[in-house]
Amino acid sequence: MQIITTHIGTDFDALASVVACTFLYPGAVGVLPSMVNPEVKQFLAIHANILRVKPRKGFDLDDVTSLIVVDANNWKRLDKMDSLSSNDDIEVICWDHHMEGVNIASHVTFREEVGAAVTLLLEEMKKRDIAITPMHATLFLLGIYSDTGCLRYPSVTSRDAAMVSYLIENGADLNVVSAYLDDSMDDAHTEVFGKILEESEIVSIGTIRVGICALHIKSGLTSLAPLIEKYREFKGVDAAFGVFQADSQKCMIIGRGKPKLIDIGHIMRALGGGGHLGAGSAIIRKASPDEATQQLKSLITRGCHEKTEIKTIMSAPAKFIVDADVTMAKASYQLTDNNISGLLVCQEATLLGGLSIQDCTKAKKSGRSDVPVKGYATRKIPKIAPTACCREAISLMADAKEGILAVVEGDELVGVVTQTDLLFQVYDF
Ligand SMILES: [Mn+2]
């Protein structure tokens, strides 16, 4: 017998992926973990019978010869499948979008970095021309939307968006989708959100701002991740972490952040959990919220990966330097020839200041194009150290009318940073 399963704490992407697999592998049975997310539970309350899925509880694994794992890559994330992991005769097939933390050795693997796992399965269904009912299209759309924040998360690829379009074409019901993705808060969550706002602290690690809160919560309260995401947006911090303790001796840690600044998944894996660049969670056993918070903080400090130092991206100063005795007219040619907006004025090796294209225009208008540039050089050229990071450079650049920063080590000019240098850091060209 062939079965399909997914991770515990089953979300819509996981459920949608299991159901999509029942189309791709006729005869295979979906086996759902006992612990599914509350929204998924609500969905299953009226849809379970028309989906080819069974609960893990009471399901006998004895006849299983082939296992398809979707939206998961680690045995620990599955619901009691250990007996299969140690059996070499069982064929294992994986469909997943988690690139890190793999410990399931599969015979056939479809693992690609897309926003939702179900996107991979939908592409295959589309290729094979498998018909989709509007009800199934609705579930698949819930899968993509819930894993991508309705196509807002940076993990989204154009492939996810193409499948959204395909599902809408196939009759996905957007009203039903909205009803299940409704993120309004009930009283219990409103109370926790209030506490998060009140009790959180914002720490600066380098130039990165991180919000952290440690809270005791009522046991049984789930769906805390959206609160952390809301808190992050609300406070405008780069990353947010919640450390929640219910009754027992364990802490649930949830993190959300901007993927270019902090690798949340990396931090959570170090804590024994999992996740992506921008989102993840972990459970720390035998720790008080304070201990867990300390552990988390030291990992965040190491995990902030804005390591790009100015010296690795700066330009050599040559074409941006003008000698103090050169005339304004000549400096103006140098600017237009190189298509740049500013120059560093130097007297031999000493940096005197900066000269902008506006200075040249001013000189020309007042008939002073033949005066030396030192008469126009502004002393306040912004300077930055070679070991500084790009974010510091970006904030300095906002006030640099020359459009360049002088990179100095002590008194020595070692390079310049242009707006283009910084653009390349902000975008992944
Ligand atoms: Mn997923």
mmCIF file with all atom_site columns, N, CA, C and O in Angstrom, residues 4-7 9-22 30-33 36-37 39-45 47-48 51-54 70-71 117-118 121 136 139-140 142-143 146:
data_model
loop_
_atom_site.group_PDB
_atom_site.id
_atom_site.type_symbol
_atom_site.label_atom_id
_atom_site.label_alt_id
_atom_site.label_comp_id
_atom_site.label_asym_id
_atom_site.label_entity_id
_atom_site.label_seq_id
_atom_site.pdbx_PDB_ins_code
_atom_site.Cartn_x
_atom_site.Cartn_y
_atom_site.Cartn_z
_atom_site.occupancy
_atom_site.B_iso_or_equiv
_atom_site.pdbx_formal_charge
_atom_site.auth_seq_id
_atom_site.auth_comp_id
_atom_site.auth_asym_id
_atom_site.auth_atom_id
_atom_site.pdbx_PDB_model_num
ATOM 1   N N  . ILE A 1 4   ? 0.399   8.716  1.736  1.00 0.00 ? 4   ILE A N  1
ATOM 2   C CA . ILE A 1 4   ? 0.952   10.073 1.623  1.00 0.00 ? 4   ILE A CA 1
ATOM 3   C C  . ILE A 1 4   ? 0.818   10.710 2.994  1.00 0.00 ? 4   ILE A C  1
ATOM 4   O O  . ILE A 1 4   ? -0.257  10.646 3.607  1.00 0.00 ? 4   ILE A O  1
ATOM 5   N N  . THR A 1 5   ? 1.886   11.336 3.480  1.00 0.00 ? 5   THR A N  1
ATOM 6   C CA . THR A 1 5   ? 1.739   12.038 4.755  1.00 0.00 ? 5   THR A CA 1
ATOM 7   C C  . THR A 1 5   ? 2.516   13.345 4.758  1.00 0.00 ? 5   THR A C  1
ATOM 8   O O  . THR A 1 5   ? 3.231   13.657 3.798  1.00 0.00 ? 5   THR A O  1
ATOM 9   N N  . THR A 1 6   ? 2.348   14.096 5.846  1.00 0.00 ? 6   THR A N  1
ATOM 10  C CA . THR A 1 6   ? 2.965   15.412 5.930  1.00 0.00 ? 6   THR A CA 1
ATOM 11  C C  . THR A 1 6   ? 3.300   15.745 7.379  1.00 0.00 ? 6   THR A C  1
ATOM 12  O O  . THR A 1 6   ? 3.188   14.889 8.256  1.00 0.00 ? 6   THR A O  1
ATOM 13  N N  . HIS A 1 7   ? 3.688   16.993 7.620  1.00 0.00 ? 7   HIS A N  1
ATOM 14  C CA . HIS A 1 7   ? 4.164   17.349 8.956  1.00 0.00 ? 7   HIS A CA 1
ATOM 15  C C  . HIS A 1 7   ? 3.048   17.545 9.974  1.00 0.00 ? 7   HIS A C  1
ATOM 16  O O  . HIS A 1 7   ? 1.928   17.911 9.631  1.00 0.00 ? 7   HIS A O  1
ATOM 17  N N  . GLY A 1 9   ? 1.158   19.484 12.985 1.00 0.00 ? 9   GLY A N  1
ATOM 18  C CA . GLY A 1 9   ? 0.816   20.909 12.943 1.00 0.00 ? 9   GLY A CA 1
ATOM 19  C C  . GLY A 1 9   ? 0.462   21.237 11.499 1.00 0.00 ? 9   GLY A C  1
ATOM 20  O O  . GLY A 1 9   ? 0.849   22.278 10.964 1.00 0.00 ? 9   GLY A O  1
ATOM 21  N N  . THR A 1 10  ? -0.267  20.319 10.869 1.00 0.00 ? 10  THR A N  1
ATOM 22  C CA . THR A 1 10  ? -0.580  20.426 9.443  1.00 0.00 ? 10  THR A CA 1
ATOM 23  C C  . THR A 1 10  ? -1.255  21.754 9.103  1.00 0.00 ? 10  THR A C  1
ATOM 24  O O  . THR A 1 10  ? -2.285  22.101 9.677  1.00 0.00 ? 10  THR A O  1
ATOM 25  N N  . ASP A 1 11  ? -0.643  22.497 8.173  1.00 0.00 ? 11  ASP A N  1
ATOM 26  C CA . ASP A 1 11  ? -1.245  23.751 7.726  1.00 0.00 ? 11  ASP A CA 1
ATOM 27  C C  . ASP A 1 11  ? -1.901  23.526 6.362  1.00 0.00 ? 11  ASP A C  1
ATOM 28  O O  . ASP A 1 11  ? -1.905  22.405 5.846  1.00 0.00 ? 11  ASP A O  1
ATOM 29  N N  . PHE A 1 12  ? -2.427  24.587 5.772  1.00 0.00 ? 12  PHE A N  1
ATOM 30  C CA . PHE A 1 12  ? -3.144  24.409 4.500  1.00 0.00 ? 12  PHE A CA 1
ATOM 31  C C  . PHE A 1 12  ? -2.223  23.948 3.372  1.00 0.00 ? 12  PHE A C  1
ATOM 32  O O  . PHE A 1 12  ? -2.646  23.183 2.502  1.00 0.00 ? 12  PHE A O  1
ATOM 33  N N  . ASP A 1 13  ? -0.973  24.401 3.375  1.00 0.00 ? 13  ASP A N  1
ATOM 34  C CA . ASP A 1 13  ? -0.065  23.953 2.320  1.00 0.00 ? 13  ASP A CA 1
ATOM 35  C C  . ASP A 1 13  ? 0.159   22.442 2.433  1.00 0.00 ? 13  ASP A C  1
ATOM 36  O O  . ASP A 1 13  ? 0.165   21.725 1.430  1.00 0.00 ? 13  ASP A O  1
ATOM 37  N N  . ALA A 1 14  ? 0.312   21.976 3.667  1.00 0.00 ? 14  ALA A N  1
ATOM 38  C CA . ALA A 1 14  ? 0.551   20.556 3.898  1.00 0.00 ? 14  ALA A CA 1
ATOM 39  C C  . ALA A 1 14  ? -0.673  19.732 3.474  1.00 0.00 ? 14  ALA A C  1
ATOM 40  O O  . ALA A 1 14  ? -0.554  18.737 2.753  1.00 0.00 ? 14  ALA A O  1
ATOM 41  N N  . LEU A 1 15  ? -1.867  20.168 3.907  1.00 0.00 ? 15  LEU A N  1
ATOM 42  C CA . LEU A 1 15  ? -3.087  19.443 3.540  1.00 0.00 ? 15  LEU A CA 1
ATOM 43  C C  . LEU A 1 15  ? -3.288  19.461 2.021  1.00 0.00 ? 15  LEU A C  1
ATOM 44  O O  . LEU A 1 15  ? -3.565  18.432 1.399  1.00 0.00 ? 15  LEU A O  1
ATOM 45  N N  . ALA A 1 16  ? -3.123  20.649 1.421  1.00 0.00 ? 16  ALA A N  1
ATOM 46  C CA . ALA A 1 16  ? -3.303  20.771 -0.031 1.00 0.00 ? 16  ALA A CA 1
ATOM 47  C C  . ALA A 1 16  ? -2.326  19.858 -0.762 1.00 0.00 ? 16  ALA A C  1
ATOM 48  O O  . ALA A 1 16  ? -2.682  19.218 -1.760 1.00 0.00 ? 16  ALA A O  1
ATOM 49  N N  . SER A 1 17  ? -1.102  19.755 -0.251 1.00 0.00 ? 17  SER A N  1
ATOM 50  C CA . SER A 1 17  ? -0.095  18.917 -0.905 1.00 0.00 ? 17  SER A CA 1
ATOM 51  C C  . SER A 1 17  ? -0.468  17.442 -0.811 1.00 0.00 ? 17  SER A C  1
ATOM 52  O O  . SER A 1 17  ? -0.301  16.684 -1.772 1.00 0.00 ? 17  SER A O  1
ATOM 53  N N  . VAL A 1 18  ? -0.979  17.024 0.352  1.00 0.00 ? 18  VAL A N  1
ATOM 54  C CA . VAL A 1 18  ? -1.410  15.631 0.504  1.00 0.00 ? 18  VAL A CA 1
ATOM 55  C C  . VAL A 1 18  ? -2.531  15.337 -0.503 1.00 0.00 ? 18  VAL A C  1
ATOM 56  O O  . VAL A 1 18  ? -2.499  14.336 -1.228 1.00 0.00 ? 18  VAL A O  1
ATOM 57  N N  . VAL A 1 19  ? -3.510  16.244 -0.562 1.00 0.00 ? 19  VAL A N  1
ATOM 58  C CA . VAL A 1 19  ? -4.663  16.018 -1.438 1.00 0.00 ? 19  VAL A CA 1
ATOM 59  C C  . VAL A 1 19  ? -4.226  16.028 -2.914 1.00 0.00 ? 19  VAL A C  1
ATOM 60  O O  . VAL A 1 19  ? -4.654  15.191 -3.709 1.00 0.00 ? 19  VAL A O  1
ATOM 61  N N  . ALA A 1 20  ? -3.330  16.950 -3.272 1.00 0.00 ? 20  ALA A N  1
ATOM 62  C CA . ALA A 1 20  ? -2.841  16.991 -4.665 1.00 0.00 ? 20  ALA A CA 1
ATOM 63  C C  . ALA A 1 20  ? -2.158  15.674 -5.015 1.00 0.00 ? 20  ALA A C  1
ATOM 64  O O  . ALA A 1 20  ? -2.298  15.159 -6.126 1.00 0.00 ? 20  ALA A O  1
ATOM 65  N N  . CYS A 1 21  ? -1.444  15.101 -4.056 1.00 0.00 ? 21  CYS A N  1
ATOM 66  C CA . CYS A 1 21  ? -0.772  13.816 -4.293 1.00 0.00 ? 21  CYS A CA 1
ATOM 67  C C  . CYS A 1 21  ? -1.753  12.679 -4.551 1.00 0.00 ? 21  CYS A C  1
ATOM 68  O O  . CYS A 1 21  ? -1.433  11.749 -5.285 1.00 0.00 ? 21  CYS A O  1
ATOM 69  N N  . THR A 1 22  ? -2.944  12.758 -3.943 1.00 0.00 ? 22  THR A N  1
ATOM 70  C CA . THR A 1 22  ? -3.916  11.687 -4.191 1.00 0.00 ? 22  THR A CA 1
ATOM 71  C C  . THR A 1 22  ? -4.346  11.685 -5.655 1.00 0.00 ? 22  THR A C  1
ATOM 72  O O  . THR A 1 22  ? -4.794  10.676 -6.177 1.00 0.00 ? 22  THR A O  1
ATOM 73  N N  . GLY A 1 30  ? -4.070  9.309  1.672  1.00 0.00 ? 30  GLY A N  1
ATOM 74  C CA . GLY A 1 30  ? -3.504  10.374 2.502  1.00 0.00 ? 30  GLY A CA 1
ATOM 75  C C  . GLY A 1 30  ? -3.691  10.041 3.981  1.00 0.00 ? 30  GLY A C  1
ATOM 76  O O  . GLY A 1 30  ? -4.779  9.654  4.390  1.00 0.00 ? 30  GLY A O  1
ATOM 77  N N  . VAL A 1 31  ? -2.618  10.165 4.749  1.00 0.00 ? 31  VAL A N  1
ATOM 78  C CA . VAL A 1 31  ? -2.702  9.909  6.190  1.00 0.00 ? 31  VAL A CA 1
ATOM 79  C C  . VAL A 1 31  ? -2.316  11.197 6.910  1.00 0.00 ? 31  VAL A C  1
ATOM 80  O O  . VAL A 1 31  ? -1.175  11.641 6.849  1.00 0.00 ? 31  VAL A O  1
ATOM 81  N N  . LEU A 1 32  ? -3.300  11.813 7.580  1.00 0.00 ? 32  LEU A N  1
ATOM 82  C CA . LEU A 1 32  ? -3.061  13.114 8.207  1.00 0.00 ? 32  LEU A CA 1
ATOM 83  C C  . LEU A 1 32  ? -2.618  12.969 9.663  1.00 0.00 ? 32  LEU A C  1
ATOM 84  O O  . LEU A 1 32  ? -3.201  12.182 10.406 1.00 0.00 ? 32  LEU A O  1
ATOM 85  N N  . PRO A 1 33  ? -1.605  13.730 10.063 1.00 0.00 ? 33  PRO A N  1
ATOM 86  C CA . PRO A 1 33  ? -1.170  13.706 11.463 1.00 0.00 ? 33  PRO A CA 1
ATOM 87  C C  . PRO A 1 33  ? -2.330  14.035 12.400 1.00 0.00 ? 33  PRO A C  1
ATOM 88  O O  . PRO A 1 33  ? -3.270  14.742 12.020 1.00 0.00 ? 33  PRO A O  1
ATOM 89  N N  . VAL A 1 36  ? -3.429  18.837 13.689 1.00 0.00 ? 36  VAL A N  1
ATOM 90  C CA . VAL A 1 36  ? -3.506  19.749 12.545 1.00 0.00 ? 36  VAL A CA 1
ATOM 91  C C  . VAL A 1 36  ? -3.834  21.144 13.076 1.00 0.00 ? 36  VAL A C  1
ATOM 92  O O  . VAL A 1 36  ? -4.380  21.287 14.169 1.00 0.00 ? 36  VAL A O  1
ATOM 93  N N  . ASN A 1 37  ? -3.498  22.169 12.302 1.00 0.00 ? 37  ASN A N  1
ATOM 94  C CA . ASN A 1 37  ? -3.782  23.550 12.718 1.00 0.00 ? 37  ASN A CA 1
ATOM 95  C C  . ASN A 1 37  ? -5.287  23.779 12.878 1.00 0.00 ? 37  ASN A C  1
ATOM 96  O O  . ASN A 1 37  ? -6.081  23.131 12.187 1.00 0.00 ? 37  ASN A O  1
ATOM 97  N N  . GLU A 1 39  ? -7.288  26.085 11.805 1.00 0.00 ? 39  GLU A N  1
ATOM 98  C CA . GLU A 1 39  ? -8.011  26.457 10.574 1.00 0.00 ? 39  GLU A CA 1
ATOM 99  C C  . GLU A 1 39  ? -8.220  25.219 9.703  1.00 0.00 ? 39  GLU A C  1
ATOM 100 O O  . GLU A 1 39  ? -9.276  25.045 9.087  1.00 0.00 ? 39  GLU A O  1
ATOM 101 N N  . VAL A 1 40  ? -7.197  24.368 9.669  1.00 0.00 ? 40  VAL A N  1
ATOM 102 C CA . VAL A 1 40  ? -7.289  23.148 8.874  1.00 0.00 ? 40  VAL A CA 1
ATOM 103 C C  . VAL A 1 40  ? -8.341  22.226 9.480  1.00 0.00 ? 40  VAL A C  1
ATOM 104 O O  . VAL A 1 40  ? -9.120  21.598 8.758  1.00 0.00 ? 40  VAL A O  1
ATOM 105 N N  . LYS A 1 41  ? -8.379  22.189 10.803 1.00 0.00 ? 41  LYS A N  1
ATOM 106 C CA . LYS A 1 41  ? -9.365  21.351 11.489 1.00 0.00 ? 41  LYS A CA 1
ATOM 107 C C  . LYS A 1 41  ? -10.784 21.788 11.106 1.00 0.00 ? 41  LYS A C  1
ATOM 108 O O  . LYS A 1 41  ? -11.644 20.972 10.805 1.00 0.00 ? 41  LYS A O  1
ATOM 109 N N  . GLN A 1 42  ? -10.969 23.123 11.096 1.00 0.00 ? 42  GLN A N  1
ATOM 110 C CA . GLN A 1 42  ? -12.284 23.664 10.717 1.00 0.00 ? 42  GLN A CA 1
ATOM 111 C C  . GLN A 1 42  ? -12.637 23.297 9.285  1.00 0.00 ? 42  GLN A C  1
ATOM 112 O O  . GLN A 1 42  ? -13.763 22.963 8.969  1.00 0.00 ? 42  GLN A O  1
ATOM 113 N N  . PHE A 1 43  ? -11.639 23.373 8.406  1.00 0.00 ? 43  PHE A N  1
ATOM 114 C CA . PHE A 1 43  ? -11.861 23.046 6.997  1.00 0.00 ? 43  PHE A CA 1
ATOM 115 C C  . PHE A 1 43  ? -12.248 21.573 6.859  1.00 0.00 ? 43  PHE A C  1
ATOM 116 O O  . PHE A 1 43  ? -13.189 21.217 6.163  1.00 0.00 ? 43  PHE A O  1
ATOM 117 N N  . LEU A 1 44  ? -11.494 20.718 7.579  1.00 0.00 ? 44  LEU A N  1
ATOM 118 C CA . LEU A 1 44  ? -11.746 19.284 7.497  1.00 0.00 ? 44  LEU A CA 1
ATOM 119 C C  . LEU A 1 44  ? -13.122 18.921 8.049  1.00 0.00 ? 44  LEU A C  1
ATOM 120 O O  . LEU A 1 44  ? -13.729 17.937 7.625  1.00 0.00 ? 44  LEU A O  1
ATOM 121 N N  . ALA A 1 45  ? -13.614 19.739 8.975  1.00 0.00 ? 45  ALA A N  1
ATOM 122 C CA . ALA A 1 45  ? -14.908 19.456 9.597  1.00 0.00 ? 45  ALA A CA 1
ATOM 123 C C  . ALA A 1 45  ? -16.005 19.254 8.552  1.00 0.00 ? 45  ALA A C  1
ATOM 124 O O  . ALA A 1 45  ? -16.908 18.466 8.758  1.00 0.00 ? 45  ALA A O  1
ATOM 125 N N  . HIS A 1 47  ? -15.076 19.122 4.929  1.00 0.00 ? 47  HIS A N  1
ATOM 126 C CA . HIS A 1 47  ? -14.545 18.648 3.654  1.00 0.00 ? 47  HIS A CA 1
ATOM 127 C C  . HIS A 1 47  ? -13.935 17.250 3.719  1.00 0.00 ? 47  HIS A C  1
ATOM 128 O O  . HIS A 1 47  ? -13.640 16.660 2.681  1.00 0.00 ? 47  HIS A O  1
ATOM 129 N N  . ALA A 1 48  ? -13.704 16.734 4.946  1.00 0.00 ? 48  ALA A N  1
ATOM 130 C CA . ALA A 1 48  ? -12.934 15.489 5.089  1.00 0.00 ? 48  ALA A CA 1
ATOM 131 C C  . ALA A 1 48  ? -13.450 14.358 4.202  1.00 0.00 ? 48  ALA A C  1
ATOM 132 O O  . ALA A 1 48  ? -12.661 13.640 3.582  1.00 0.00 ? 48  ALA A O  1
ATOM 133 N N  . LEU A 1 51  ? -12.332 14.309 0.565  1.00 0.00 ? 51  LEU A N  1
ATOM 134 C CA . LEU A 1 51  ? -10.892 14.205 0.313  1.00 0.00 ? 51  LEU A CA 1
ATOM 135 C C  . LEU A 1 51  ? -10.480 12.764 0.613  1.00 0.00 ? 51  LEU A C  1
ATOM 136 O O  . LEU A 1 51  ? -11.047 12.136 1.499  1.00 0.00 ? 51  LEU A O  1
ATOM 137 N N  . ARG A 1 52  ? -9.486  12.252 -0.150 1.00 0.00 ? 52  ARG A N  1
ATOM 138 C CA . ARG A 1 52  ? -9.090  10.868 0.111  1.00 0.00 ? 52  ARG A CA 1
ATOM 139 C C  . ARG A 1 52  ? -8.030  10.848 1.219  1.00 0.00 ? 52  ARG A C  1
ATOM 140 O O  . ARG A 1 52  ? -6.867  10.540 0.966  1.00 0.00 ? 52  ARG A O  1
ATOM 141 N N  . VAL A 1 53  ? -8.439  11.231 2.426  1.00 0.00 ? 53  VAL A N  1
ATOM 142 C CA . VAL A 1 53  ? -7.482  11.263 3.540  1.00 0.00 ? 53  VAL A CA 1
ATOM 143 C C  . VAL A 1 53  ? -8.062  10.560 4.769  1.00 0.00 ? 53  VAL A C  1
ATOM 144 O O  . VAL A 1 53  ? -9.270  10.562 4.986  1.00 0.00 ? 53  VAL A O  1
ATOM 145 N N  . LYS A 1 54  ? -7.146  9.965  5.548  1.00 0.00 ? 54  LYS A N  1
ATOM 146 C CA . LYS A 1 54  ? -7.564  9.299  6.782  1.00 0.00 ? 54  LYS A CA 1
ATOM 147 C C  . LYS A 1 54  ? -6.723  9.835  7.923  1.00 0.00 ? 54  LYS A C  1
ATOM 148 O O  . LYS A 1 54  ? -5.602  10.285 7.714  1.00 0.00 ? 54  LYS A O  1
ATOM 149 N N  . VAL A 1 70  ? 5.102   14.858 1.904  1.00 0.00 ? 70  VAL A N  1
ATOM 150 C CA . VAL A 1 70  ? 4.942   16.167 1.269  1.00 0.00 ? 70  VAL A CA 1
ATOM 151 C C  . VAL A 1 70  ? 5.115   17.285 2.287  1.00 0.00 ? 70  VAL A C  1
ATOM 152 O O  . VAL A 1 70  ? 4.768   17.133 3.459  1.00 0.00 ? 70  VAL A O  1
ATOM 153 N N  . ASP A 1 71  ? 5.662   18.404 1.849  1.00 0.00 ? 71  ASP A N  1
ATOM 154 C CA . ASP A 1 71  ? 5.830   19.606 2.676  1.00 0.00 ? 71  ASP A CA 1
ATOM 155 C C  . ASP A 1 71  ? 6.585   19.328 3.980  1.00 0.00 ? 71  ASP A C  1
ATOM 156 O O  . ASP A 1 71  ? 6.353   19.979 4.993  1.00 0.00 ? 71  ASP A O  1
ATOM 157 N N  . ALA A 1 117 ? 4.653   24.283 -1.089 1.00 0.00 ? 117 ALA A N  1
ATOM 158 C CA . ALA A 1 117 ? 4.952   22.948 -1.621 1.00 0.00 ? 117 ALA A CA 1
ATOM 159 C C  . ALA A 1 117 ? 3.925   22.538 -2.679 1.00 0.00 ? 117 ALA A C  1
ATOM 160 O O  . ALA A 1 117 ? 4.252   21.902 -3.678 1.00 0.00 ? 117 ALA A O  1
ATOM 161 N N  . VAL A 1 118 ? 2.671   22.946 -2.449 1.00 0.00 ? 118 VAL A N  1
ATOM 162 C CA . VAL A 1 118 ? 1.610   22.509 -3.363 1.00 0.00 ? 118 VAL A CA 1
ATOM 163 C C  . VAL A 1 118 ? 1.832   23.057 -4.780 1.00 0.00 ? 118 VAL A C  1
ATOM 164 O O  . VAL A 1 118 ? 1.363   22.469 -5.764 1.00 0.00 ? 118 VAL A O  1
ATOM 165 N N  . LEU A 1 121 ? 3.362   20.367 -6.881 1.00 0.00 ? 121 LEU A N  1
ATOM 166 C CA . LEU A 1 121 ? 2.420   19.310 -7.240 1.00 0.00 ? 121 LEU A CA 1
ATOM 167 C C  . LEU A 1 121 ? 1.419   19.798 -8.281 1.00 0.00 ? 121 LEU A C  1
ATOM 168 O O  . LEU A 1 121 ? 1.035   19.061 -9.188 1.00 0.00 ? 121 LEU A O  1
ATOM 169 N N  . HIS A 1 136 ? -11.548 21.575 -4.935 1.00 0.00 ? 136 HIS A N  1
ATOM 170 C CA . HIS A 1 136 ? -10.121 21.273 -4.791 1.00 0.00 ? 136 HIS A CA 1
ATOM 171 C C  . HIS A 1 136 ? -9.265  22.508 -5.104 1.00 0.00 ? 136 HIS A C  1
ATOM 172 O O  . HIS A 1 136 ? -8.292  22.777 -4.414 1.00 0.00 ? 136 HIS A O  1
ATOM 173 N N  . LEU A 1 139 ? -9.058  24.602 -2.060 1.00 0.00 ? 139 LEU A N  1
ATOM 174 C CA . LEU A 1 139 ? -8.105  24.090 -1.061 1.00 0.00 ? 139 LEU A CA 1
ATOM 175 C C  . LEU A 1 139 ? -6.654  24.371 -1.492 1.00 0.00 ? 139 LEU A C  1
ATOM 176 O O  . LEU A 1 139 ? -5.825  24.808 -0.685 1.00 0.00 ? 139 LEU A O  1
ATOM 177 N N  . PHE A 1 140 ? -6.371  24.134 -2.782 1.00 0.00 ? 140 PHE A N  1
ATOM 178 C CA . PHE A 1 140 ? -4.995  24.351 -3.259 1.00 0.00 ? 140 PHE A CA 1
ATOM 179 C C  . PHE A 1 140 ? -4.609  25.839 -3.139 1.00 0.00 ? 140 PHE A C  1
ATOM 180 O O  . PHE A 1 140 ? -3.493  26.183 -2.779 1.00 0.00 ? 140 PHE A O  1
ATOM 181 N N  . LEU A 1 142 ? -5.827  27.924 -0.943 1.00 0.00 ? 142 LEU A N  1
ATOM 182 C CA . LEU A 1 142 ? -5.579  28.152 0.489  1.00 0.00 ? 142 LEU A CA 1
ATOM 183 C C  . LEU A 1 142 ? -4.149  27.747 0.835  1.00 0.00 ? 142 LEU A C  1
ATOM 184 O O  . LEU A 1 142 ? -3.478  28.405 1.627  1.00 0.00 ? 142 LEU A O  1
ATOM 185 N N  . GLY A 1 143 ? -3.700  26.649 0.223  1.00 0.00 ? 143 GLY A N  1
ATOM 186 C CA . GLY A 1 143 ? -2.334  26.169 0.468  1.00 0.00 ? 143 GLY A CA 1
ATOM 187 C C  . GLY A 1 143 ? -1.299  27.201 0.064  1.00 0.00 ? 143 GLY A C  1
ATOM 188 O O  . GLY A 1 143 ? -0.417  27.564 0.848  1.00 0.00 ? 143 GLY A O  1
ATOM 189 N N  . SER A 1 146 ? -1.706  30.537 2.242  1.00 0.00 ? 146 SER A N  1
ATOM 190 C CA . SER A 1 146 ? -1.322  30.498 3.655  1.00 0.00 ? 146 SER A CA 1
ATOM 191 C C  . SER A 1 146 ? 0.195   30.415 3.808  1.00 0.00 ? 146 SER A C  1
ATOM 192 O O  . SER A 1 146 ? 0.755   30.950 4.751  1.00 0.00 ? 146 SER A O  1
#
